[in-house]
Structure formats: C-alpha cells, structure tokens
PDB file of C-alpha atoms in Angstrom:
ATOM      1  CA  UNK A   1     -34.332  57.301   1.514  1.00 46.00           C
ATOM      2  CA  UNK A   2     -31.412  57.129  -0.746  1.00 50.00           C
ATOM      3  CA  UNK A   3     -29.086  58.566   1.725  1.00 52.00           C
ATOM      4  CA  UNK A   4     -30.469  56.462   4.480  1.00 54.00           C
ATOM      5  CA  UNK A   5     -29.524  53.729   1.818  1.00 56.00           C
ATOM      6  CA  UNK A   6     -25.724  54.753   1.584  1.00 73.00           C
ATOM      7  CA  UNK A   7     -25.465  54.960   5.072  1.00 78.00           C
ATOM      8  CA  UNK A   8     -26.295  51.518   5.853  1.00 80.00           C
ATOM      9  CA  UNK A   9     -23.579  50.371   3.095  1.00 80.00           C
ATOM     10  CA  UNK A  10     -21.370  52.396   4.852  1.00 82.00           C
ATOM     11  CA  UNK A  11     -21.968  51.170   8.022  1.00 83.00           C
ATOM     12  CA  UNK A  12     -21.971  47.602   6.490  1.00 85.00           C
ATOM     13  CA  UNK A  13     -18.672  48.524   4.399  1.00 87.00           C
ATOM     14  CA  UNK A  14     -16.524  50.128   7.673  1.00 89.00           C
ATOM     15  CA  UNK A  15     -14.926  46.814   9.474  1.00 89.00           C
ATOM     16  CA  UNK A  16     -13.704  45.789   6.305  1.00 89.00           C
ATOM     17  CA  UNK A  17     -12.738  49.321   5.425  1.00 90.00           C
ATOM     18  CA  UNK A  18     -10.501  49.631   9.151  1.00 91.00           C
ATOM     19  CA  UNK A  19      -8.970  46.201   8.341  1.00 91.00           C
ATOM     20  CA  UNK A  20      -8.104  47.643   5.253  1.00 89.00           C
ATOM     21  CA  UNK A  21      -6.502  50.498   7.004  1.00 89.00           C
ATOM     22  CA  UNK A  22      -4.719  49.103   9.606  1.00 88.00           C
ATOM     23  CA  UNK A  23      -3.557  45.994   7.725  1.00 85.00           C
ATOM     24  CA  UNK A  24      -2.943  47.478   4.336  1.00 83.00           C
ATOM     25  CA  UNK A  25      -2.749  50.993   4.077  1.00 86.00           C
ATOM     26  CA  UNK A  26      -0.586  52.687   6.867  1.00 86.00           C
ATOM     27  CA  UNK A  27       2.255  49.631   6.760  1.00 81.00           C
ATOM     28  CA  UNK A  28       2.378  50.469   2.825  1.00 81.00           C
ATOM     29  CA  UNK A  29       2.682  54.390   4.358  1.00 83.00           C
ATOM     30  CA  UNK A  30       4.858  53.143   7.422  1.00 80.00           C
ATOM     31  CA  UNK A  31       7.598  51.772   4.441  1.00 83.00           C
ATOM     32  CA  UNK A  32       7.666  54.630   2.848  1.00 83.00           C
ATOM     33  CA  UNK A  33       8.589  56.525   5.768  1.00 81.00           C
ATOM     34  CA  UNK A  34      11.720  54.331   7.243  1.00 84.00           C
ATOM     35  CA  UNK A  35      12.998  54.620   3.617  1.00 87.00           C
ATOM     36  CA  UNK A  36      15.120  57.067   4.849  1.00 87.00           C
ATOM     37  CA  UNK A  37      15.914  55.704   8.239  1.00 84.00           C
ATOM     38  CA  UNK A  38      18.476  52.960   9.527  1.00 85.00           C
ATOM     39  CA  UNK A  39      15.865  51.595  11.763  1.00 80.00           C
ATOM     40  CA  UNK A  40      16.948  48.298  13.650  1.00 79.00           C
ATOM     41  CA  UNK A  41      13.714  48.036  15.461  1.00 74.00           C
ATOM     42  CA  UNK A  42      14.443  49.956  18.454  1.00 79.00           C
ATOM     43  CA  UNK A  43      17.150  53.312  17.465  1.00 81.00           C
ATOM     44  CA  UNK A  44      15.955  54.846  13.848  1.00 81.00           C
ATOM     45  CA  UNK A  45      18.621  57.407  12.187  1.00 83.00           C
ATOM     46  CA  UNK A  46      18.361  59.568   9.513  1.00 85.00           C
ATOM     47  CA  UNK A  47      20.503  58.168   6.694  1.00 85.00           C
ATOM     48  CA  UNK A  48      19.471  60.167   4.244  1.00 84.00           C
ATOM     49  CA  UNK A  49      19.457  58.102   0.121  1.00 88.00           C
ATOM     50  CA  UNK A  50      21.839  55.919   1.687  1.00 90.00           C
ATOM     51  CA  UNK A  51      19.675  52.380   1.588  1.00 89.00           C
ATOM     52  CA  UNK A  52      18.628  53.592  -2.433  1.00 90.00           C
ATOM     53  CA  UNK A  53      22.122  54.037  -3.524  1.00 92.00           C
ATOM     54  CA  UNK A  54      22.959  50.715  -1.313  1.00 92.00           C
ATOM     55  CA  UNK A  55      20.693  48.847  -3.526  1.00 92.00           C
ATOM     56  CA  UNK A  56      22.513  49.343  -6.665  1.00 93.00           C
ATOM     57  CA  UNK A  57      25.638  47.692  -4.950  1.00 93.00           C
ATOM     58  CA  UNK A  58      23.845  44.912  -3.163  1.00 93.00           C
ATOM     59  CA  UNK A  59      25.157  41.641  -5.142  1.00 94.00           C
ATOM     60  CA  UNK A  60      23.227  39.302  -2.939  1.00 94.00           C
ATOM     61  CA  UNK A  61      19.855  41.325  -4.114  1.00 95.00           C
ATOM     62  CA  UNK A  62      20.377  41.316  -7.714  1.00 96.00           C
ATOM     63  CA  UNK A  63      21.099  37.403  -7.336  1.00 96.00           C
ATOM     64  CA  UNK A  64      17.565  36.540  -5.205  1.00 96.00           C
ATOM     65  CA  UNK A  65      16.105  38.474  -8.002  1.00 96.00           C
ATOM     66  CA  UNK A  66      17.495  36.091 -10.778  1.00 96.00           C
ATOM     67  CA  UNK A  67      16.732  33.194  -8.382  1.00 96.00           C
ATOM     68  CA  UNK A  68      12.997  34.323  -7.787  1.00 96.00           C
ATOM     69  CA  UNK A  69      12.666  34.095 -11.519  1.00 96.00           C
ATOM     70  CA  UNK A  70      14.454  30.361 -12.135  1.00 96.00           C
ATOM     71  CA  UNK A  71      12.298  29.601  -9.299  1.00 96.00           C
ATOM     72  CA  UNK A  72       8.765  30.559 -10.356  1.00 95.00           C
ATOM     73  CA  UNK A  73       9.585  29.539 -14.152  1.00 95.00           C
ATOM     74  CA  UNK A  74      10.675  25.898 -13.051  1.00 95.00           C
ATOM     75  CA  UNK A  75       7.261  25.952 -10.777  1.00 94.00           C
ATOM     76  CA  UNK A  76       4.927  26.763 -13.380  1.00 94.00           C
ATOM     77  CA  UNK A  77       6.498  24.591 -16.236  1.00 94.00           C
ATOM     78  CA  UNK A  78       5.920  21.254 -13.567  1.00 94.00           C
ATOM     79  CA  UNK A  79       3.268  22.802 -11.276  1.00 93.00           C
ATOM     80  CA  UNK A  80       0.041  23.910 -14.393  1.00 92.00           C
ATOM     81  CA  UNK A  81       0.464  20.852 -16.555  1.00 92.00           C
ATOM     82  CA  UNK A  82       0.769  18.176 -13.705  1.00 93.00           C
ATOM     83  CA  UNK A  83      -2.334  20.398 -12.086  1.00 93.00           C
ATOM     84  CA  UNK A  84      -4.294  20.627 -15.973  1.00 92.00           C
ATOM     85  CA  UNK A  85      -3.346  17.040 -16.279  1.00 91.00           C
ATOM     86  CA  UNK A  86      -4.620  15.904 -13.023  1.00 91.00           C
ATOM     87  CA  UNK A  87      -7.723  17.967 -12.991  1.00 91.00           C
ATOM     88  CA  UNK A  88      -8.618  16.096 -16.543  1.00 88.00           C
ATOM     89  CA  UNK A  89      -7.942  12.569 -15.671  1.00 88.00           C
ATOM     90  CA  UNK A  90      -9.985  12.560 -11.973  1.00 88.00           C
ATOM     91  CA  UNK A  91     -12.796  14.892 -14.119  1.00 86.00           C
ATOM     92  CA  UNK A  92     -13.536  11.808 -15.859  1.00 82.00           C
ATOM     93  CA  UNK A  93     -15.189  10.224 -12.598  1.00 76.00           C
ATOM     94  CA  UNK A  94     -13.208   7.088 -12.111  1.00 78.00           C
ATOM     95  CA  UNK A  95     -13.184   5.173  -9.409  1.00 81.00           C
ATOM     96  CA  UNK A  96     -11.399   6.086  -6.559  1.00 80.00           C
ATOM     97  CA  UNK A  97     -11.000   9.321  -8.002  1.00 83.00           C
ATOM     98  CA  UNK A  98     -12.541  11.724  -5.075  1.00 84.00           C
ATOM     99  CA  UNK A  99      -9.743   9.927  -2.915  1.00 87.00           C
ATOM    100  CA  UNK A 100      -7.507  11.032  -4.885  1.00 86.00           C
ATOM    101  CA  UNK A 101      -8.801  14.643  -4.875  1.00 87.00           C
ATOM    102  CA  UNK A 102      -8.555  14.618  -1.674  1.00 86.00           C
ATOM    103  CA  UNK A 103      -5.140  13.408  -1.376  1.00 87.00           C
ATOM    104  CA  UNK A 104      -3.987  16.095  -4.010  1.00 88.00           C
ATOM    105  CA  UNK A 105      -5.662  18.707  -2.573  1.00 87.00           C
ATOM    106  CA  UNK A 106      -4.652  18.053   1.343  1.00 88.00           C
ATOM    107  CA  UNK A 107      -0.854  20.013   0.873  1.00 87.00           C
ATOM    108  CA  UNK A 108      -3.116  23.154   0.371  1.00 86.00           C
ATOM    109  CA  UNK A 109      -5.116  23.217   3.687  1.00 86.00           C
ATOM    110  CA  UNK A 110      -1.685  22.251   5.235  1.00 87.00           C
ATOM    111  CA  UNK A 111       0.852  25.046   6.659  1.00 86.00           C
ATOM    112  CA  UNK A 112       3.906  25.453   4.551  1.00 88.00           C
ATOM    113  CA  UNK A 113       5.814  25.553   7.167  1.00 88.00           C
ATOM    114  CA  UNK A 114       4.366  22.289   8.313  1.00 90.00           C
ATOM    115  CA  UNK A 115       5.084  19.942   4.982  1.00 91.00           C
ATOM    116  CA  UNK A 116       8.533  21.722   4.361  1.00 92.00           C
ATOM    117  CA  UNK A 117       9.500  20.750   7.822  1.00 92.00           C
ATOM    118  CA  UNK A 118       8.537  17.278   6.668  1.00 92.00           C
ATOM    119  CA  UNK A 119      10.374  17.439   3.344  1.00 93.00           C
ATOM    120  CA  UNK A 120      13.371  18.777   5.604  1.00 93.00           C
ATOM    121  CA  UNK A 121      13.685  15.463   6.975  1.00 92.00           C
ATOM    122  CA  UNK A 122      13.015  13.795   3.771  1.00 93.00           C
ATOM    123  CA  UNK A 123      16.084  15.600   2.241  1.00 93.00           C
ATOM    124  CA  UNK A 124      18.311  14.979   4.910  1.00 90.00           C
ATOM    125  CA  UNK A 125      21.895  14.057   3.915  1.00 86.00           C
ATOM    126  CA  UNK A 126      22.234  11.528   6.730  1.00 83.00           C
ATOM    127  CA  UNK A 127      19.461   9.344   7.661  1.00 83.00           C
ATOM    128  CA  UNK A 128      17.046  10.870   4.983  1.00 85.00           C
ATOM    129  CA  UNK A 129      14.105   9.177   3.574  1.00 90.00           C
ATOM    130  CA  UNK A 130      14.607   9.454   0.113  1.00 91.00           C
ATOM    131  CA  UNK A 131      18.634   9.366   0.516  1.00 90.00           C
ATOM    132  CA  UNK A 132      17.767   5.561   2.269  1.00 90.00           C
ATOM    133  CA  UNK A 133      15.629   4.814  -0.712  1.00 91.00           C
ATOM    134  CA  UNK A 134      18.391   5.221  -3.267  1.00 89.00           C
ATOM    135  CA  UNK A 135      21.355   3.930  -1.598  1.00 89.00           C
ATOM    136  CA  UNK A 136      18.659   0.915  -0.952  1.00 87.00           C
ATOM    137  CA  UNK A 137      18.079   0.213  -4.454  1.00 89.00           C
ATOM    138  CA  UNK A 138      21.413   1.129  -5.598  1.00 85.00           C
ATOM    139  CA  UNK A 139      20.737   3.957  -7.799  1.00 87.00           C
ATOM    140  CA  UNK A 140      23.451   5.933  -5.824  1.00 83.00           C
ATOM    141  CA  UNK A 141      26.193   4.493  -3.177  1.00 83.00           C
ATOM    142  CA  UNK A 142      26.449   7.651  -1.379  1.00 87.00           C
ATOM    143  CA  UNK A 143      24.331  10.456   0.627  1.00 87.00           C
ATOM    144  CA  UNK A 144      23.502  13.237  -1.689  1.00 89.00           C
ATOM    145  CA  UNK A 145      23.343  16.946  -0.071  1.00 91.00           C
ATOM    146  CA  UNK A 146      20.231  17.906  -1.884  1.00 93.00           C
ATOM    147  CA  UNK A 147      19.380  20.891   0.334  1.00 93.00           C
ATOM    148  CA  UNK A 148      23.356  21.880   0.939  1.00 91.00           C
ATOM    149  CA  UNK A 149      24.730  21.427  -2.461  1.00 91.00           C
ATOM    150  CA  UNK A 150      24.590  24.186  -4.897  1.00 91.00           C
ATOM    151  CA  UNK A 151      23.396  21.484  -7.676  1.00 91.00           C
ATOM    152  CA  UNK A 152      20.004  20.084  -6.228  1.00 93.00           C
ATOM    153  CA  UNK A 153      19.240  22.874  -3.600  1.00 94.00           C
ATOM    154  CA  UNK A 154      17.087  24.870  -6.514  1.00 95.00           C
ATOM    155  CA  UNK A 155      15.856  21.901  -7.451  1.00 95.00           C
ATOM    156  CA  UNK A 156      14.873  20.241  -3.746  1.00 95.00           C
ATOM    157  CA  UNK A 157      12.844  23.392  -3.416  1.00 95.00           C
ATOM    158  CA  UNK A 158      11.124  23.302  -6.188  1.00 95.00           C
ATOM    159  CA  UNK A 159       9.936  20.032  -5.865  1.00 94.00           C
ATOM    160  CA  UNK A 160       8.462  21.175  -2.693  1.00 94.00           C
ATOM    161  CA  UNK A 161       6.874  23.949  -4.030  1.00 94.00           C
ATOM    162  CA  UNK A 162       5.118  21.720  -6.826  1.00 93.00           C
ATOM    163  CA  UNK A 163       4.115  19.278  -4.110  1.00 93.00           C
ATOM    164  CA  UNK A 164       2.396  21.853  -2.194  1.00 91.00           C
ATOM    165  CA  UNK A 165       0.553  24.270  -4.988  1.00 89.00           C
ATOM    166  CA  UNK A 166      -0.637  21.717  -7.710  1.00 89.00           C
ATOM    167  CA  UNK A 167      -3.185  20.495  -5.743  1.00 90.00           C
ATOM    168  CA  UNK A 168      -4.896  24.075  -5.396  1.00 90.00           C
ATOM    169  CA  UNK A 169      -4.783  24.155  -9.232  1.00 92.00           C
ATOM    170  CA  UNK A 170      -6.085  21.087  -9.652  1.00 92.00           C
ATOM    171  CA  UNK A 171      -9.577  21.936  -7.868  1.00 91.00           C
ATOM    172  CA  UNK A 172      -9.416  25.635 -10.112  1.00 91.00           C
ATOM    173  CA  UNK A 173      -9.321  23.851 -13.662  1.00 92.00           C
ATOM    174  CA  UNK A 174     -12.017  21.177 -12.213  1.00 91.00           C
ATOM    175  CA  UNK A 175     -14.433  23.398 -11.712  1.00 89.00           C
ATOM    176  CA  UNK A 176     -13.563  25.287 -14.896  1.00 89.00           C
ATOM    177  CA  UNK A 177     -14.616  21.653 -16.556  1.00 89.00           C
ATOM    178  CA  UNK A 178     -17.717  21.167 -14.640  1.00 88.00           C
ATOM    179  CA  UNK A 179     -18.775  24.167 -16.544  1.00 86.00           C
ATOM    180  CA  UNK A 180     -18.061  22.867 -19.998  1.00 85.00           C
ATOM    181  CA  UNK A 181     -21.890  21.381 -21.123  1.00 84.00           C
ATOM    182  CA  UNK A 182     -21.181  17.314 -21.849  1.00 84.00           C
ATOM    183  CA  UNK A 183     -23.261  18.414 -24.967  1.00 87.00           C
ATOM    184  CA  UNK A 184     -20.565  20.084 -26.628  1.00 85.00           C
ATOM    185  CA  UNK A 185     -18.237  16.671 -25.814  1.00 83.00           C
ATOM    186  CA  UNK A 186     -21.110  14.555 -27.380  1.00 85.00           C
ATOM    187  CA  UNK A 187     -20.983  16.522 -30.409  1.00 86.00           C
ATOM    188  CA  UNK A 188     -17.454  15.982 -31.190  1.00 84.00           C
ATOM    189  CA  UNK A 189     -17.266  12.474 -30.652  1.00 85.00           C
ATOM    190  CA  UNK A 190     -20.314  12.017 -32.943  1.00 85.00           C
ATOM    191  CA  UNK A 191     -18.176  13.801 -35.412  1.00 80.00           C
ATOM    192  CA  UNK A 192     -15.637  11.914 -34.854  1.00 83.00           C
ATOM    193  CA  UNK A 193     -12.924  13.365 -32.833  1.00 82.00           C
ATOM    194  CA  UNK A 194     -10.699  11.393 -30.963  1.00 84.00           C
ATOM    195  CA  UNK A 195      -8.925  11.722 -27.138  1.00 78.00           C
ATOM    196  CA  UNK A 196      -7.021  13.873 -28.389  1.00 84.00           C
ATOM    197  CA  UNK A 197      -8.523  16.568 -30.868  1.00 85.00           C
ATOM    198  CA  UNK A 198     -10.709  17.008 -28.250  1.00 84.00           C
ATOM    199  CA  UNK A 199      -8.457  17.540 -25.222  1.00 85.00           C
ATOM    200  CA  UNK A 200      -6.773  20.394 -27.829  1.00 85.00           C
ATOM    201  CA  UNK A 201      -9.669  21.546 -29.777  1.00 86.00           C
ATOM    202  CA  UNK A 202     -12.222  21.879 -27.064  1.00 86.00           C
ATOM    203  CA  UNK A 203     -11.605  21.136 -23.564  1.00 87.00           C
ATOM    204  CA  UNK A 204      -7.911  23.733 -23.796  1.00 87.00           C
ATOM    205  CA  UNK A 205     -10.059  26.377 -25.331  1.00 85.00           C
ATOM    206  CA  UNK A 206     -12.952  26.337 -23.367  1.00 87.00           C
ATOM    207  CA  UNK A 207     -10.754  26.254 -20.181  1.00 88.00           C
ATOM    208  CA  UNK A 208      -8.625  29.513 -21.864  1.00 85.00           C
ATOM    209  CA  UNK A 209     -10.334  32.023 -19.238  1.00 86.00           C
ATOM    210  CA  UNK A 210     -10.341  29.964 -16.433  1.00 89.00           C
ATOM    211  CA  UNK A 211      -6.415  29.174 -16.851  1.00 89.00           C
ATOM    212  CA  UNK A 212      -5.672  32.806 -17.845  1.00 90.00           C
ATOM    213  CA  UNK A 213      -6.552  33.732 -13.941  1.00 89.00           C
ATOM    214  CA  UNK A 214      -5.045  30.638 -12.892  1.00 91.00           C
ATOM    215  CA  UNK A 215      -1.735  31.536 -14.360  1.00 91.00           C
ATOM    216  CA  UNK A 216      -1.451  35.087 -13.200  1.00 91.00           C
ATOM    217  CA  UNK A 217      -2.103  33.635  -9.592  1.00 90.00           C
ATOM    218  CA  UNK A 218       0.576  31.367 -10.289  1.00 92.00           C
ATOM    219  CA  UNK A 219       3.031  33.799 -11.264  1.00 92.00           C
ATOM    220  CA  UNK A 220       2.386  36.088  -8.923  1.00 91.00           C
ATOM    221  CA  UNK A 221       2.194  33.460  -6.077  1.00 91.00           C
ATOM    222  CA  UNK A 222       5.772  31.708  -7.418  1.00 93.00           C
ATOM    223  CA  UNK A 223       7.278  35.320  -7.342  1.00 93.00           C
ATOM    224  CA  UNK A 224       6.174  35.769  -3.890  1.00 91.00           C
ATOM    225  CA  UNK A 225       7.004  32.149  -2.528  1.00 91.00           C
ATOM    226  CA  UNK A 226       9.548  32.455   0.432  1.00 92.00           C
ATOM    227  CA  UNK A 227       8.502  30.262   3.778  1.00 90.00           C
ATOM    228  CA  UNK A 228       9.605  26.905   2.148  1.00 92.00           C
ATOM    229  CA  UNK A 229      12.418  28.063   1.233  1.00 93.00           C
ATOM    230  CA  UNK A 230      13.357  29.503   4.838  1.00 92.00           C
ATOM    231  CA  UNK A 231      12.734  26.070   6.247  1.00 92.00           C
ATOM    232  CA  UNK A 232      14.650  23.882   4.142  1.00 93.00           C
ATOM    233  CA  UNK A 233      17.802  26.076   3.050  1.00 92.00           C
ATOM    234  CA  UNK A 234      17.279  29.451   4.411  1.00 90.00           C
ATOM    235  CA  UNK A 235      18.204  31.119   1.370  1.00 90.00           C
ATOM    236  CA  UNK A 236      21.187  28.977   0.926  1.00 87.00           C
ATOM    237  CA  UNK A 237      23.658  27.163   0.083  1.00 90.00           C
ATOM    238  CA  UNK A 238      26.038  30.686  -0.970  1.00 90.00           C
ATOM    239  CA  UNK A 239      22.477  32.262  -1.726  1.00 90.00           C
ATOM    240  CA  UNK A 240      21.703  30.003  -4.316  1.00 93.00           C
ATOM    241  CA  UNK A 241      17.813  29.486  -3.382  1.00 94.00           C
ATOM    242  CA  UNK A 242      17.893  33.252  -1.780  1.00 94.00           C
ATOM    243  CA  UNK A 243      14.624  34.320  -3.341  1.00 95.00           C
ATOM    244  CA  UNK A 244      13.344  38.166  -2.990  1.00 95.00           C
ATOM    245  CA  UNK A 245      11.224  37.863  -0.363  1.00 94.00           C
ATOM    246  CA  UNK A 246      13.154  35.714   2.029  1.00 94.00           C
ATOM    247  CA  UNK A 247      16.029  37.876   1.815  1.00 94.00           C
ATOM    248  CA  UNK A 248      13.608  40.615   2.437  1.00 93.00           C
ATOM    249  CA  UNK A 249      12.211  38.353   5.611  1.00 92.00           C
ATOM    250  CA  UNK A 250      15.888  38.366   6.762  1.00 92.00           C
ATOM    251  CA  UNK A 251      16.705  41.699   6.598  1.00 91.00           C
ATOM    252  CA  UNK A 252      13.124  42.999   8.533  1.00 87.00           C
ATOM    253  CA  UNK A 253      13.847  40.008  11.011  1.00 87.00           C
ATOM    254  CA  UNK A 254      17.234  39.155  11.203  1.00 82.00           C
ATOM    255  CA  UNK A 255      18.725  35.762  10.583  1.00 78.00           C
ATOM    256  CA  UNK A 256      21.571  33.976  12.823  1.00 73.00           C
ATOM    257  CA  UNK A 257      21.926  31.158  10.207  1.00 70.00           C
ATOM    258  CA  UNK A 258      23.050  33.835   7.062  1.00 70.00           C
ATOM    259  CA  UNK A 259      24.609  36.607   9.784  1.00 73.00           C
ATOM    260  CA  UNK A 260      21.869  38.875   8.890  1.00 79.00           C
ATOM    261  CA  UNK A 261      20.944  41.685  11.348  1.00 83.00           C
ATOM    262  CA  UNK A 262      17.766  43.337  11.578  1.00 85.00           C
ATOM    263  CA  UNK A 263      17.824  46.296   9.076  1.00 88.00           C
ATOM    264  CA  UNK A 264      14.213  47.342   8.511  1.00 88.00           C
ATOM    265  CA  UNK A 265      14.540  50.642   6.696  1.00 90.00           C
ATOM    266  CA  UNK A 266      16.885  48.687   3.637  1.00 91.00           C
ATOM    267  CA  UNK A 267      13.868  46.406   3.965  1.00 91.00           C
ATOM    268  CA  UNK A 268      11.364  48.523   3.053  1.00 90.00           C
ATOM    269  CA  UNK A 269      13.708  49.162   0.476  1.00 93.00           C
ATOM    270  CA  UNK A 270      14.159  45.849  -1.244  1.00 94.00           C
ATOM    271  CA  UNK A 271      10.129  45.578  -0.191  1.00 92.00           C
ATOM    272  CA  UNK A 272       9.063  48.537  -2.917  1.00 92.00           C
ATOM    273  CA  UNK A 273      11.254  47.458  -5.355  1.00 94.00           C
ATOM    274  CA  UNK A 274      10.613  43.801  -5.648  1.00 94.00           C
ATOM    275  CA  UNK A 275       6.785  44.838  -5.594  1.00 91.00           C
ATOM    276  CA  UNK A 276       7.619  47.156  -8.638  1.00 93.00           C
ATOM    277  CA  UNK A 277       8.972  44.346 -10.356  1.00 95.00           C
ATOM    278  CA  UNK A 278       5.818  41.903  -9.526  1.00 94.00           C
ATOM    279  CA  UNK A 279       3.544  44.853 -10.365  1.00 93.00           C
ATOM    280  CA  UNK A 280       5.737  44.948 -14.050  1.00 94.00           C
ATOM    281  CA  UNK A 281       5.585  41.266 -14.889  1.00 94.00           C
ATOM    282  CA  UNK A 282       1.373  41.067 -13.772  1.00 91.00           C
ATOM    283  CA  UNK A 283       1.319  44.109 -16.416  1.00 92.00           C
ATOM    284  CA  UNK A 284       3.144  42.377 -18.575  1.00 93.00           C
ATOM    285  CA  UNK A 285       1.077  39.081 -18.682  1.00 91.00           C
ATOM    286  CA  UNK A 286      -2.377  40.736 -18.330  1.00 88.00           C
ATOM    287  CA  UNK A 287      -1.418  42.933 -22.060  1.00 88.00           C
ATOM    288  CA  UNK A 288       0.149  40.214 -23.486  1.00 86.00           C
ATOM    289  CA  UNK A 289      -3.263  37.517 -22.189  1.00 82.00           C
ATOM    290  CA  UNK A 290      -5.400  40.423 -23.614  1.00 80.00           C
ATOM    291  CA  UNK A 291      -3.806  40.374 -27.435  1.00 73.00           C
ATOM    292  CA  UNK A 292      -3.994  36.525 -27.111  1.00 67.00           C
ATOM    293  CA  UNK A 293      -7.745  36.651 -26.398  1.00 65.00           C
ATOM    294  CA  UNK A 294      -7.862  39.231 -29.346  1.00 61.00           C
ATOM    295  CA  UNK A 295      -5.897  37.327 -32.143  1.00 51.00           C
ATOM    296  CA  UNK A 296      -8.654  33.731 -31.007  1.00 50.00           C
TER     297      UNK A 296
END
C-alpha cells in the first residue's frame, strides 16, 4: 500500500517535475556550457576563459552593477513605506477606501511593458504630459529631458518602478493586519496609547514577519528589475540606468539602440555572476533578519 501511495505522488508530482526540467534545470546546465563558447546564436567557437577574463575588463558591467544597487536602494526607501503607509490608512475601512485598493493595486495586474510605454509618453521631452504641466504652471520655462539627461534618467525610472510595485505591497502588509486580533488594539487604547505608540509599539511589531518576507521579495525583485528600464531609456543615457539584467538582455538579444550584438556565451557569463551576487545579498539579509528576530 505504501508504495502504491508514493507512486500516485509521483505520478501527481511529474508535470510539475518536467516543467521544472525543461524550464529550470537544463537552461541553468545549457549556461554553463556556452561559458566557454562565442556563441552568436547560430556559429558557436571555442574561446576558451576568454568571456571570464573579459569580465574583469568590462567597464560598462561593473557600472550596471553599481546602478542595480542605487536603483533597488532608491525603490525600497519610496516603494515599503508609501506601500506600509498605504496598507495602514485604507486598513482602517474608510470610505471609498476599496476604490482606492483597487486603484493601487491595478499597476500590478498590468504588463510592465504596458505602463512604462505609458510613462514613456509621459516623460517625453517634447509634447510630454508632465513636461506640459510644468511649463503650464510655470514651475519651469523649458522642456526637461528626464529620460535623456544623465540627472533625472535614474530618477524617471525609479518613479516608475515605485508606481508599478507599491501597490503589490500594499495588499501583502493588508493582509498581514487583518491578522492582528482588534483585541490587542482595544487593549492599548484602554491603556491609553495614542495613534502613534500604537502604530510603533504594536501594529510595526506584529507586522515584523510579514514585512521580513516582504522585504527580501523586494530586494530581490529591485535587483532583478530590467523591462522598464528597456522601454523608457534602454539602459541609457551613457549607461547611466544600465542595470544588470538589461545589459544582460542586450547582450543574449542584441540591441540596435546601444550597438550591442548578440553575444550569448559572455551572457551566460554576466548571467552567473550577477546571480552570485543576488544569491550573496539574499544571504546576507536572511542572517542579518535572523539576529534581528533573536536580539526582539
């Protein structure tokens, strides 16, 4: 009976096991192999250490790697207290407040290719939404660049970025309240605490596992951000929003705009190494979350 028994979950366990497979496994093994190659797509040669010792020379690598980080560091200081913030105020059960829910939550179900496309437009230097809005009012008398300018291309993007993730958030941390008892809130206020004690003395605490997962996906997910960025700048201006993973995109794909050409096997490359450093700064966090949870 018992073997009968772990046949069945095998059975049960095999389509997701061949997904696994095919869409996991052998590209991770399929990397490994063209490390070795210069493989455009069609013609692979031997090349021998060539694309590892390449690496240490490639400028424009080392610099999406310092971008990725300014990147996902000005996400998450904007993107997890608007989302905590948010999640708090339409908890309360206000009026209008599943509208607005809804409204917060609707960049999430919607492609990112989709709303950067939009926010393309918005940022355009000539005929631009937002650039008509200010020279309207007066707070500037002049188009800004905000996508082409070295200045406010960082920061375009990751306005974007916070448009389209806090939303997600939002709905974690609200359902990490619905599972604090009203009870506990009762007490407090019978003993007296105010808005604010309680915000920082109860509601922070009790959300600290919830927003311990909630922040490793965020860090993880800012590290590995990359299709907004292709849409509005394409890595650009002079690299300056050329994150890890759309340079990667570039090089595995090609790219007319930056004069990239398809170079798969220093692809797979850049792909193992900037996964080394994702898997280093998860480790990181996850010891560091752990001696936090051990000193409280």
């Amino acid at each position: 009976m018992k073997k009968k028994v772990n046949l069945t979950v095998w059975f049960m366990m095999l389509p997701s096991l061949f997904l696994l497979a095919v869409g996991s496994v052998y590209p991770f093994l399929w990397i490994f192999r063209y490390i070795f190659y210069d493989y455009n797509g069609f013609t692979a040669y031997f090349s021998g250490m060539d694309n590892v010792s390449r690496l240490f020379r490639d400028a424009i690598y080392w610099k999406s790697v310092g971008n990725t980080f300014e990147y996902a560091a000005m996400k998450l200081i904007f993107c997890i207290p608007l989302s905590l913030l948010a999640a708090v105020v339409l908890h309360q059960k206000l009026r209008g407040s599943s509208f607005f829910r809804g409204v917060f939550f609707m960049p999430t179900v919607i492609s990112s290719a989709v709303y950067s496309l939009i926010f393309y437009f918005i940022f355009a230097s000539y005929n631009g939404v937002l650039n008509s809005m200010l020279m309207a009012s007066g707070i500037t008398h002049h188009a800004i660049d905000w996508l082409g300018s070295p200045k406010t291309a960082m920061i375009s993007v990751v306005i974007v970025a916070v448009w389209g993730g806090f939303g997600n958030y939002m709905i974690l941390i609200m359902s990490g309240l619905s599972s604090i008892s009203e009870e506990v809130y009762e007490s407090a206020r019978i003993d007296g605490a105010n808005g604010r004690q309680i915000f920082f003395k109860i509601t922070i605490p009790l959300l600290g596992p919830v927003l311990k997962v909630i922040l490793m996906l965020a860090i993880t997910g800012a590290l590995k951000d990359y299709q907004s960025i292709l849409v509005l700048t394409g890595g650009g201006p002079n690299h300056r929003t050329q994150v890890m993973f759309s340079y990667i995109y570039q090089l595995c794909f090609g790219s007319d705009a930056s004069g990239i050409q398809i170079q798969l096997g220093y692809g797979a490359v850049l792909s193992l190494v900037s996964a080394f450093i994702i898997g280093i700064i998860t480790v990181i966090y996850l010891r560091f979350s752990k001696k936090m949870d051990e000193v409280y």
